[in-house]
């Protein structure tokens, strides 16, 4: 690719940003359950299917895109080119539709065919459908935050890094299903009055709090689900890439998420992301 060729990464990020307002508006009237399950066996909302089809059409037609893969579809779309490969969670936290809580769209842009390790990411990010619609995007080792209005995108912060002092924590999974060593780790975090609980049921809302205030988000390995709940390609890798680009750490319990070798497109991964000290402490607790 020469300097004058269009950059597919720029086009992909711009297309997702431009689509955010339409996705947000399109949630209205699509809050019901479809009679379909995603490849992870979760019942899909009408909005899951609709947002996936919208993004699949727009992203797979961008020059340079080799594949479009989604948490909502079992098969990868072959987009014909061979520069970048896109993995998307079109609507993270769609269970929050019923209660009108935050949700997001997560994307990872890889330079290897999928499934690929997170070390093959060249960019990642998320859209957060909060009181306002925002985007966080990691590329070339730094994170930029945008506000999205209509089809426009305004930079609100560049070179975003996690605050040095961690403040918030949020841990998924049912507490009785946590492993004892994880439960003990949580007790240590909770016992510090300088920390406070933030868990909203949509990873993007929780991770964005960690990016903003410092802290940790985890959806750990569970006794009844050894690989946790979250998907490596569509959630774990993109989130880990962004948090590490912002000076934090990620872990599957023993190594960076970005080093986890995938075996299947819909692999799950125990996900822990946040301030380096918290993640170092976690790995010591689970060792
Ligand atoms: P639970 C949403 O369904 C999701 O995939 C993540 O966004 C979120 O962190 C997690 O599941 C919530 O899971 O078990 O708390 O409902």
Coordinates of C-alpha atoms and ligand atoms in Angstrom, one line a residue:
X1 CA 0.0 0.0 0.0
X2 CA 1.5 3.3 -1.0
X3 CA 1.1 6.6 1.0
X4 CA -1.5 7.8 -1.6
X5 CA -3.7 4.7 -1.3
X6 CA -6.8 5.0 0.9
X7 CA -6.1 3.5 4.3
X8 CA -8.7 0.8 5.1
X9 CA -8.3 1.3 8.8
X10 CA -9.3 5.0 8.5
X11 CA -12.3 4.0 6.3
X12 CA -13.4 1.3 8.8
X13 CA -13.2 3.6 11.9
X14 CA -14.9 6.4 10.0
X15 CA -17.7 4.1 8.8
X16 CA -18.4 2.7 12.3
X17 CA -18.4 6.3 13.7
X18 CA -20.8 7.4 11.0
X19 CA -23.1 4.4 11.7
X20 CA -23.3 5.0 15.4
X21 CA -26.2 7.6 15.3
X22 CA -28.2 5.3 13.0
X23 CA -27.6 2.3 15.3
X24 CA -28.6 4.2 18.3
X25 CA -31.8 5.4 16.7
X26 CA -32.4 1.9 15.3
X27 CA -32.6 0.4 18.8
X28 CA -36.1 1.9 19.1
X29 CA -38.6 -0.7 18.1
X30 CA -36.0 -3.5 18.1
X31 CA -35.8 -4.2 21.8
X32 CA -37.6 -7.6 21.6
X33 CA -36.1 -11.0 21.5
X34 CA -35.6 -12.7 18.1
X35 CA -36.3 -16.4 18.0
X36 CA -32.6 -16.9 17.1
X37 CA -29.4 -17.7 19.1
X38 CA -25.9 -16.4 18.4
X39 CA -23.0 -18.9 18.0
X40 CA -22.4 -18.6 21.7
X41 CA -25.9 -19.9 22.4
X42 CA -27.3 -16.6 23.7
X43 CA -30.8 -15.5 22.6
X44 CA -30.5 -12.6 20.2
X45 CA -32.3 -9.3 20.4
X46 CA -33.9 -8.0 17.2
X47 CA -31.4 -5.1 17.4
X48 CA -28.4 -7.6 17.5
X49 CA -29.3 -9.0 14.2
X50 CA -30.2 -5.7 12.6
X51 CA -27.0 -3.9 13.8
X52 CA -24.9 -6.8 12.6
X53 CA -26.4 -6.8 9.1
X54 CA -26.0 -3.0 8.9
X55 CA -22.3 -3.2 9.8
X56 CA -21.6 -6.3 7.7
X57 CA -22.9 -4.5 4.6
X58 CA -21.0 -1.3 5.1
X59 CA -17.7 -2.8 6.4
X60 CA -17.3 -5.7 4.1
X61 CA -17.5 -3.4 1.1
X62 CA -14.6 -1.2 2.1
X63 CA -11.5 -1.6 -0.1
X64 CA -8.8 -3.6 1.6
X65 CA -11.1 -5.6 3.8
X66 CA -10.5 -9.3 3.7
X67 CA -13.1 -10.6 6.2
X68 CA -16.0 -9.4 8.4
X69 CA -16.7 -11.6 11.4
X70 CA -19.2 -11.0 14.1
X71 CA -20.3 -12.4 17.5
X72 CA -23.7 -12.7 16.0
X73 CA -22.9 -14.9 13.1
X74 CA -21.3 -18.3 12.9
X75 CA -19.6 -17.9 9.5
X76 CA -17.0 -15.3 8.4
X77 CA -17.9 -13.1 5.4
X78 CA -15.2 -13.2 2.8
X79 CA -14.9 -9.6 1.6
X80 CA -12.4 -10.4 -1.1
X81 CA -9.3 -8.2 -0.3
X82 CA -6.3 -9.1 1.9
X83 CA -5.1 -6.1 3.9
X84 CA -7.3 -6.1 7.1
X85 CA -9.8 -8.4 8.8
X86 CA -12.6 -7.1 11.0
X87 CA -14.2 -8.6 14.1
X88 CA -17.2 -6.9 15.6
X89 CA -19.5 -7.2 18.5
X90 CA -22.3 -5.2 16.9
X91 CA -24.3 -4.6 20.2
X92 CA -22.4 -5.4 23.4
X93 CA -24.8 -5.6 26.3
X94 CA -28.0 -6.0 24.3
X95 CA -29.6 -7.5 27.5
X96 CA -29.5 -3.9 28.7
X97 CA -32.0 -2.9 26.0
X98 CA -34.9 -4.0 28.2
X99 CA -33.7 -1.8 31.1
X100 CA -32.4 1.0 28.9
X101 CA -28.9 0.9 30.3
X102 CA -25.6 1.6 28.5
X103 CA -24.6 -0.6 25.5
X104 CA -21.8 -0.5 23.0
X105 CA -20.4 -1.6 19.7
X106 CA -16.9 -3.1 19.8
X107 CA -14.5 -3.6 16.9
X108 CA -11.1 -5.1 16.3
X109 CA -9.1 -4.6 13.1
X110 CA -6.5 -7.3 12.5
X111 CA -3.8 -7.7 9.9
X112 CA -4.2 -11.5 9.8
X113 CA -7.1 -13.7 8.7
X114 CA -9.5 -14.7 11.5
X115 CA -9.4 -16.2 14.1
X116 CA -6.2 -14.3 15.0
X117 CA -4.3 -13.5 18.2
X118 CA -4.7 -10.0 19.6
X119 CA -1.0 -9.4 18.7
X120 CA -2.3 -9.1 15.1
X121 CA -4.5 -6.1 15.9
X122 CA -3.6 -2.8 14.2
X123 CA -6.5 -0.9 15.7
X124 CA -9.5 -1.4 18.0
X125 CA -12.2 0.5 19.8
X126 CA -15.7 0.9 20.9
X127 CA -18.8 3.1 20.6
X128 CA -20.5 3.8 23.9
X129 CA -24.3 4.5 23.7
X130 CA -24.5 6.5 27.0
X131 CA -26.1 9.8 27.8
X132 CA -24.1 10.9 24.7
X133 CA -22.6 8.7 22.1
X134 CA -18.8 8.5 22.3
X135 CA -16.0 6.5 20.6
X136 CA -12.7 5.4 22.0
X137 CA -10.2 4.2 19.4
X138 CA -6.7 2.7 19.8
X139 CA -4.1 2.8 17.0
X140 CA -0.3 3.1 16.8
X141 CA 0.0 2.8 20.6
X142 CA -2.3 5.6 21.6
X143 CA -6.0 6.1 22.4
X144 CA -8.2 8.9 21.2
X145 CA -11.7 9.7 22.6
X146 CA -14.4 11.3 20.3
X147 CA -17.9 12.6 20.8
X148 CA -20.2 11.5 18.0
X149 CA -23.1 13.7 16.8
X150 CA -25.2 12.8 13.7
X151 CA -22.6 11.5 11.3
X152 CA -19.8 13.7 12.7
X153 CA -16.9 12.9 15.0
X154 CA -15.1 15.4 17.4
X155 CA -11.9 14.7 19.2
X156 CA -12.3 15.3 22.9
X157 CA -9.1 13.8 24.2
X158 CA -5.9 12.5 22.6
X159 CA -3.2 10.2 24.1
X160 CA -5.7 8.9 26.7
X161 CA -4.1 7.0 29.6
X162 CA -5.6 5.3 32.6
X163 CA -5.3 7.5 35.8
X164 CA -2.4 6.4 38.0
X165 CA -4.7 5.9 41.0
X166 CA -7.3 3.2 40.4
X167 CA -10.8 4.0 41.6
X168 CA -13.5 1.6 40.2
X169 CA -13.9 -2.2 40.1
X170 CA -16.5 -4.3 38.4
X171 CA -16.5 -8.1 38.3
X172 CA -18.9 -10.3 36.3
X173 CA -20.3 -13.8 36.8
X174 CA -22.4 -15.1 39.7
X175 CA -20.4 -14.8 42.9
X176 CA -21.1 -18.4 44.0
X177 CA -19.4 -19.5 40.8
X178 CA -16.2 -17.6 41.3
X179 CA -13.1 -19.6 42.1
X180 CA -11.9 -19.2 45.7
X181 CA -8.6 -17.5 44.7
X182 CA -10.5 -15.0 42.6
X183 CA -13.0 -14.4 45.4
X184 CA -10.1 -13.7 47.8
X185 CA -8.6 -11.2 45.3
X186 CA -12.0 -9.4 45.0
X187 CA -12.1 -9.2 48.8
X188 CA -8.8 -7.4 48.8
X189 CA -9.9 -4.9 46.2
X190 CA -13.2 -4.3 47.9
X191 CA -11.6 -3.8 51.4
X192 CA -9.8 -0.7 50.2
X193 CA -12.2 2.3 51.0
X194 CA -10.4 4.2 48.1
X195 CA -12.2 1.8 45.6
X196 CA -15.8 1.7 44.6
X197 CA -18.0 -0.7 42.7
X198 CA -19.1 0.1 39.2
X199 CA -20.8 -2.8 37.3
X200 CA -23.5 -2.1 34.7
X201 CA -23.9 -5.4 32.8
X202 CA -22.5 -4.1 29.5
X203 CA -18.7 -4.6 29.4
X204 CA -18.2 -1.4 27.3
X205 CA -19.9 0.8 29.9
X206 CA -17.8 -0.8 32.7
X207 CA -14.5 -0.8 30.8
X208 CA -15.0 2.9 29.8
X209 CA -15.3 3.7 33.5
X210 CA -11.9 2.0 34.0
X211 CA -10.4 3.9 31.1
X212 CA -11.8 7.2 32.6
X213 CA -11.3 6.7 36.4
X214 CA -8.7 3.9 36.6
X215 CA -9.4 0.5 38.2
X216 CA -10.3 -3.0 37.0
X217 CA -13.0 -4.8 35.0
X218 CA -13.1 -8.6 34.9
X219 CA -15.3 -11.4 33.7
X220 CA -13.3 -14.2 35.2
X221 CA -13.1 -18.0 34.7
X222 CA -16.0 -19.5 36.6
X223 CA -16.5 -23.0 38.2
X224 CA -19.3 -23.6 35.7
X225 CA -17.6 -21.9 32.8
X226 CA -13.8 -22.4 32.8
X227 CA -13.2 -19.9 30.0
X228 CA -15.6 -17.3 31.4
X229 CA -18.2 -15.6 29.1
X230 CA -16.6 -13.0 26.9
X231 CA -15.4 -13.8 23.4
X232 CA -11.7 -13.4 22.5
X233 CA -12.0 -12.2 18.9
X234 CA -14.8 -9.7 19.4
X235 CA -14.5 -8.5 23.0
X236 CA -11.3 -9.6 24.8
X237 CA -8.8 -8.7 22.1
X238 CA -10.2 -5.3 21.2
X239 CA -10.7 -4.3 24.8
X240 CA -7.2 -5.6 25.8
X241 CA -5.5 -3.8 22.9
X242 CA -7.1 -0.5 23.8
X243 CA -6.5 -0.7 27.6
X244 CA -2.8 -1.7 27.0
X245 CA -2.5 1.2 24.5
X246 CA -3.7 3.4 27.3
X247 CA -0.9 2.2 29.6
X248 CA -2.9 -0.5 31.4
X249 CA -2.6 -4.3 31.4
X250 CA -4.8 -7.2 30.4
X251 CA -4.7 -10.8 31.4
X252 CA -6.5 -14.1 31.0
X253 CA -5.3 -14.9 34.5
X254 CA -1.7 -15.6 33.5
X255 CA -0.7 -13.7 30.4
X256 CA -1.7 -10.7 28.2
X257 CA -5.0 -11.4 26.4
X258 CA -3.1 -10.4 23.2
X259 CA -0.9 -13.5 23.5
X260 CA -3.8 -16.0 23.7
X261 CA -3.7 -18.2 20.7
X262 CA -7.3 -18.8 19.3
X263 CA -8.5 -22.2 18.3
X264 CA -12.0 -21.2 17.2
X265 CA -13.6 -17.9 16.0
X266 CA -16.0 -17.9 19.0
X267 CA -13.5 -18.9 21.7
X268 CA -14.3 -17.4 25.1
X269 CA -11.6 -16.0 27.3
X270 CA -11.4 -15.0 31.0
X271 CA -10.9 -11.2 30.8
X272 CA -9.3 -8.9 33.3
X273 CA -8.3 -5.4 32.3
X274 CA -7.2 -2.3 34.1
X275 CA -4.3 -0.6 36.0
X276 CA -1.1 -2.5 35.9
X277 CA -0.8 -2.9 39.6
X278 CA -4.3 -4.5 39.9
X279 CA -3.5 -6.9 37.1
X280 CA -0.1 -7.9 38.5
X281 CA -1.9 -8.5 41.9
X282 CA -4.5 -10.6 40.1
X283 CA -2.0 -12.8 38.4
X284 CA -0.2 -13.3 41.7
X285 CA -3.5 -14.3 43.4
X286 CA -4.3 -16.8 40.7
X287 CA -0.8 -18.3 40.4
Ligands
LIG1 P1 -23.8 -11.0 33.1 C1 -23.2 -8.5 27.8 O1 -24.2 -9.6 27.5 C2 -21.9 -9.2 28.1 O2 -21.5 -9.9 27.0 C3 -20.9 -8.1 28.5 O3 -21.1 -6.9 27.8 C4 -21.1 -8.0 30.0 O4 -19.9 -7.6 30.6 C5 -21.5 -9.4 30.4 O5 -22.1 -10.0 29.2 C6 -22.5 -9.4 31.5 O6 -22.8 -10.7 31.9 O7 -23.5 -12.5 33.4 O8 -23.4 -10.1 34.2 O9 -25.2 -10.7 32.6

